[in-house]
C-alpha positions in Angstrom: 91.9 -28.9 1.6 90.6 -31.2 4.3 90.8 -29.8 7.8 93.0 -32.6 9.1 95.6 -31.9 6.4 95.4 -28.2 7.1 96.1 -28.8 10.9 99.1 -31.1 10.2 100.6 -28.6 7.7 100.0 -25.6 10.0 100.7 -27.3 13.3 103.5 -25.0 14.4 101.4 -21.9 13.8 98.4 -23.4 15.7 100.7 -24.4 18.6 102.2 -21.0 18.7 98.8 -19.4 19.1 98.0 -21.9 21.9 101.3 -21.1 23.6 100.6 -17.3 23.3 97.3 -17.7 25.0 98.6 -20.0 27.7 101.3 -17.5 28.4 98.7 -14.8 29.0 97.3 -16.8 31.9 98.9 -15.5 35.2 99.9 -18.9 36.6 101.7 -19.8 33.4 103.4 -16.5 32.8 106.8 -17.8 33.7 106.4 -21.3 32.3 108.7 -22.7 29.6 107.7 -23.5 26.0 107.1 -27.2 26.7 104.9 -26.4 29.7 102.9 -23.8 27.7 102.3 -26.3 24.8 101.6 -29.2 27.2 99.6 -32.0 25.4 98.3 -29.6 22.7 100.1 -31.4 19.9 98.9 -34.8 21.2 95.3 -33.6 21.3 95.5 -32.2 17.8 97.1 -35.4 16.5 94.2 -37.4 18.0 91.7 -35.0 16.5 93.3 -35.3 13.0 93.2 -39.1 13.2 89.5 -38.9 14.2 88.8 -36.6 11.2 90.4 -39.0 8.9 88.2 -41.9 10.0 84.9 -42.6 8.4 82.0 -41.7 10.6 78.3 -42.5 9.9 75.4 -40.5 11.3 74.9 -43.0 14.2 78.5 -42.4 15.3 78.0 -38.7 15.1 74.8 -38.8 17.2 76.5 -41.0 19.8 79.4 -38.5 20.1 77.0 -35.6 20.5 75.5 -37.4 23.5 78.9 -38.0 25.1 79.1 -41.6 24.0 82.4 -41.6 22.3 84.4 -44.9 22.2 86.0 -45.5 25.6 89.8 -45.4 25.7 91.6 -47.7 28.2 94.5 -45.4 29.0 94.3 -41.8 30.0 93.7 -39.5 27.1 95.9 -36.5 26.4 93.0 -34.3 27.4 92.7 -36.0 30.8 96.5 -35.8 31.4 96.4 -32.1 30.4 93.7 -31.4 33.0 95.8 -33.0 35.7 98.8 -30.9 34.7 96.8 -27.7 34.6 95.3 -28.3 38.0 98.7 -29.0 39.4 99.9 -25.7 37.8 97.2 -23.8 39.6 94.8 -23.1 36.7 91.1 -22.7 37.5 88.6 -24.7 35.6 87.5 -21.5 33.8 91.1 -21.0 32.6 91.3 -24.6 31.5 88.1 -24.3 29.4 89.3 -21.0 28.0 92.4 -22.9 26.5 90.0 -25.1 24.5 88.0 -22.1 23.4 91.1 -20.4 22.2 92.3 -23.6 20.4 88.9 -24.0 18.6 89.0 -20.3 17.5 92.6 -20.4 16.3 92.1 -23.5 14.1 88.8 -22.4 12.6 90.0 -18.8 12.0 93.2 -19.9 10.3 91.4 -22.5 8.2 88.8 -20.0 7.1 91.5 -17.8 5.7 92.7 -20.8 3.6 89.3 -22.1 2.5 87.5 -19.3 0.8 84.3 -21.2 0.0 82.9 -24.2 1.9 81.5 -27.3 0.4 79.8 -30.3 2.0 83.1 -31.9 3.0 84.3 -28.7 4.6 81.1 -28.3 6.6 81.3 -31.9 7.7 85.0 -31.4 8.8 84.0 -28.3 10.8 81.2 -30.2 12.6 83.5 -33.2 13.4 86.3 -30.9 14.6 83.8 -29.2 17.0 82.7 -32.6 18.2 86.3 -33.6 18.8 87.1 -30.4 20.7 83.9 -30.8 22.8 84.9 -34.4 23.6 88.4 -33.4 24.7 87.0 -30.5 26.7 84.5 -32.9 28.4 87.4 -35.3 29.3 89.5 -32.5 30.7 86.6 -31.0 32.8 85.6 -34.5 34.1 89.2 -35.3 35.2 89.7 -31.8 36.7 86.4 -32.0 38.6 87.1 -35.5 39.9 90.6 -34.5 41.2 89.1 -31.4 42.9 86.4 -33.5 44.6 89.0 -36.0 45.7 91.3 -33.3 47.1 88.3 -31.7 48.9 87.2 -35.0 50.4 90.8 -35.8 51.6 90.9 -32.3 53.2 87.5 -32.9 54.9 88.6 -36.4 56.2 91.9 -35.0 57.6 90.0 -32.1 59.1 87.5 -34.4 60.8 90.2 -36.6 62.2 92.2 -33.6 63.5 89.1 -32.1 65.2 88.3 -35.2 67.1 91.3 -34.9 69.5 90.6 -31.4 70.8 86.9 -32.3 71.0 87.8 -35.3 73.1 89.9 -33.1 75.4 87.0 -30.6 75.9 84.5 -33.4 76.6 86.8 -35.1 79.2 87.4 -31.7 80.9 83.7 -31.0 81.0 83.0 -34.5 82.4 85.6 -33.9 85.1 83.9 -30.7 86.2 80.5 -32.4 86.1 81.7 -35.0 88.6 83.3 -32.5 91.0 80.8 -32.2 93.8 82.6 -29.2 95.3 81.5 -27.0 92.4 78.2 -25.0 92.6 75.2 -26.4 90.7 75.4 -23.6 88.0 78.8 -24.9 87.0 77.5 -28.4 86.8 74.7 -27.1 84.4 77.3 -25.5 82.2 79.5 -28.6 82.2 76.5 -30.8 81.2 75.7 -28.5 78.3 79.4 -28.7 77.2 79.3 -32.5 77.3 76.0 -32.5 75.3 77.4 -30.1 72.7 80.7 -31.9 72.3 78.8 -35.2 71.8 76.7 -33.5 69.1 79.8 -32.0 67.4 81.5 -35.4 67.5 78.5 -37.0 65.7 78.7 -34.3 63.1 82.4 -34.8 62.6 81.9 -38.6 62.3 79.2 -37.9 59.6 81.7 -35.6 57.8 84.4 -38.3 57.8 81.9 -40.9 56.6 80.8 -38.5 53.8 84.4 -37.6 52.7 85.7 -41.2 52.8 82.7 -42.5 51.0 83.2 -40.0 48.2 86.8 -41.1 47.7 85.5 -44.2 46.0 86.1 -46.9 48.7 82.5 -46.9 49.8 81.3 -47.4 53.4 83.3 -50.0 55.3 81.1 -52.6 57.1 81.8 -55.6 59.3 78.8 -58.0 59.0 78.0 -60.4 61.8 74.8 -62.3 62.9 72.3 -60.1 64.6 68.6 -59.8 65.4 67.4 -56.5 63.9 64.1 -56.5 65.7 65.4 -55.5 69.2 67.8 -53.0 67.5 64.9 -51.3 65.7 63.0 -50.9 69.0 66.1 -49.4 70.7 66.7 -46.9 67.9 63.1 -45.8 67.9 63.0 -45.5 71.7 66.1 -43.3 71.7 64.6 -40.9 69.2 61.3 -40.9 71.2 63.3 -39.9 74.3 64.9 -37.0 72.4 61.5 -35.9 70.9 58.9 -36.7 73.6 56.4 -34.4 71.9 56.4 -36.5 68.7 54.5 -39.8 68.1 56.6 -42.5 66.4 54.7 -45.6 65.4 56.7 -48.8 65.1 55.5 -52.0 63.4 58.0 -54.9 63.4 57.2 -58.3 61.9 58.8 -61.4 60.3 62.2 -63.0 60.7 64.8 -60.4 61.3 67.8 -62.6 62.1 70.3 -61.2 59.6 74.0 -60.9 59.0 74.7 -57.1 58.9 76.9 -54.5 60.5 74.8 -53.8 63.6 76.2 -50.4 64.4 76.0 -49.2 60.8 72.5 -50.4 60.1 71.3 -48.8 63.4 72.9 -45.6 62.2 71.1 -45.8 58.9 67.7 -46.4 60.5 68.3 -43.7 63.1 69.2 -41.2 60.3 66.0 -41.9 58.4 63.8 -41.7 61.5 65.5 -38.5 62.7 65.0 -37.0 59.2 61.3 -37.9 59.3 60.9 -36.3 62.7 62.7 -33.2 61.7 60.8 -32.6 58.4 57.4 -34.2 59.2 54.3 -32.3 60.3 54.5 -31.9 64.0 51.0 -33.1 64.9 51.2 -36.2 62.7 53.0 -39.5 63.6 56.1 -40.9 61.9 55.5 -44.5 60.8 58.4 -47.0 60.9 57.6 -50.4 59.4 60.1 -53.3 59.4 59.3 -56.6 57.7 61.4 -59.7 57.4 60.9 -62.2 54.5 63.2 -63.5 51.8 64.6 -60.0 52.0 64.2 -57.4 54.8 62.3 -54.3 54.0 61.7 -51.2 56.1 60.1 -47.9 55.5 60.0 -44.6 57.3 57.0 -42.3 56.5 56.1 -38.8 57.6 53.3 -36.4 56.5 54.1 -33.1 55.0 54.1 -31.1 51.8 55.2 -33.0 48.7 58.8 -32.5 47.8 59.3 -31.3 44.2 61.0 -33.7 41.8 64.2 -31.6 41.5 64.9 -31.7 45.2 63.8 -35.4 45.4 66.5 -36.4 42.9 69.1 -34.6 44.9 67.9 -36.0 48.2 70.9 -38.3 48.8 73.6 -35.9 47.5 74.2 -33.2 50.2 76.3 -31.0 47.9 73.7 -31.0 45.2 70.9 -30.7 47.6 72.5 -27.6 49.2 73.4 -26.1 45.8 69.7 -26.0 44.6 68.5 -24.2 47.8 67.5 -20.6 47.4 69.6 -17.8 49.0 67.1 -17.5 51.9 67.2 -21.2 52.6 71.0 -21.2 52.7 71.2 -18.3 55.1 68.3 -19.4 57.3 67.9 -22.1 59.9 67.4 -24.7 57.1 71.1 -24.4 56.4 71.9 -26.0 59.8 71.2 -29.4 58.3 73.3 -30.3 55.3 71.6 -33.7 54.7 74.6 -35.8 55.5 72.4 -38.3 57.4 70.5 -39.3 54.2 73.7 -39.7 52.2 75.3 -41.9 54.9 72.1 -44.0 55.2 72.2 -44.6 51.4 75.9 -45.5 51.6 75.3 -48.0 54.4 72.4 -49.6 52.6 74.5 -49.8 49.4 77.4 -51.4 51.2 75.1 -54.1 52.4 73.9 -54.8 48.9 70.6 -53.1 49.3 68.6 -50.3 47.7 66.9 -47.2 49.0 64.3 -45.0 47.4 62.1 -42.1 48.2 58.7 -41.0 47.2 56.7 -37.9 48.1 53.1 -36.9 47.5 50.6 -34.5 49.1 48.3 -37.3 50.1 50.8 -39.8 51.6 53.7 -37.6 52.6 57.3 -38.6 52.2 58.4 -42.2 52.4 61.9 -43.8 52.4 61.9 -47.5 51.5 64.9 -49.8 52.0 65.2 -53.4 50.8 68.2 -55.5 51.9 69.5 -59.0 51.5 69.5 -61.1 54.7 73.2 -61.5 54.4 75.6 -58.8 53.5 79.2 -59.4 52.3 82.0 -57.4 53.9 83.0 -54.5 51.7 
């Protein structure tokens, strides 16, 4: 008996086992029959249709690599993931449902098919491919929804934190300008103003990170500008904050562009600040800006070469943090989450440009940006 025929003839038994397993999960303990069997019949129907279709070796290899045919509408597996997330299942419980379904079908089929031939083996391989495809679709949708909800939460949190921060800063500034207070109170007030400014910058980065991850990208408002004076101002500000460091600036070519001035200054500032933070203290940071058909700028600092794994995660703060060792997460290195590099990349991308990074022992670490002279509003 072909596996697709067996599944159709024993659909109720298979669905009952799926239902029994789903009912064993705490969050579904009180769910009704329809809820417990949610989308299982649809997924099995799709799997049976797939098993009935001819598949050559090329198709099989493509599926094994996750290159199954793209379906325009949401699949049953994707819809199932949304429902299970809304029901409170963890991703481990979601994947356990598929494990139980795979086990049920193959166990019941083994009882019926006492000896396997080439067709039976092929059916089993293709069934596993189909289950893996459905599982991948469910996990991808579940993970995407979780990321979106986390980013919405971070964006709301960032906006909510801004108001009390503003009140604290205004109060500190009021104390700072009260000449009747002793000097020591002015010192404390100045520290509060400086600290709230820094926290406000962090909150702004957090909002940019969360909204950028929601799929809309970094919003920009391009306008004519001369990037040359802006570069000098950005570098001068960082020199003032780090008087002990040498920052070499080389500006050349036509730098009259149509960009979002504030955003591009932010991108350059983030790259230079990153180089100052991670570069060797007794070596300069080199900033080179060149205007031609396109505008290119690079920021280079000396230091140990960054290993390829970390280099690939450089612009993804979540991944970059995840691959840190336990000591790095708990130490002072955890103070910087790498939001600056992510935001720099998003700003460059929004302007239609590209950013790359290289790192070697001989030449240190270099970030290179290329941009069109005119950016279109996102």
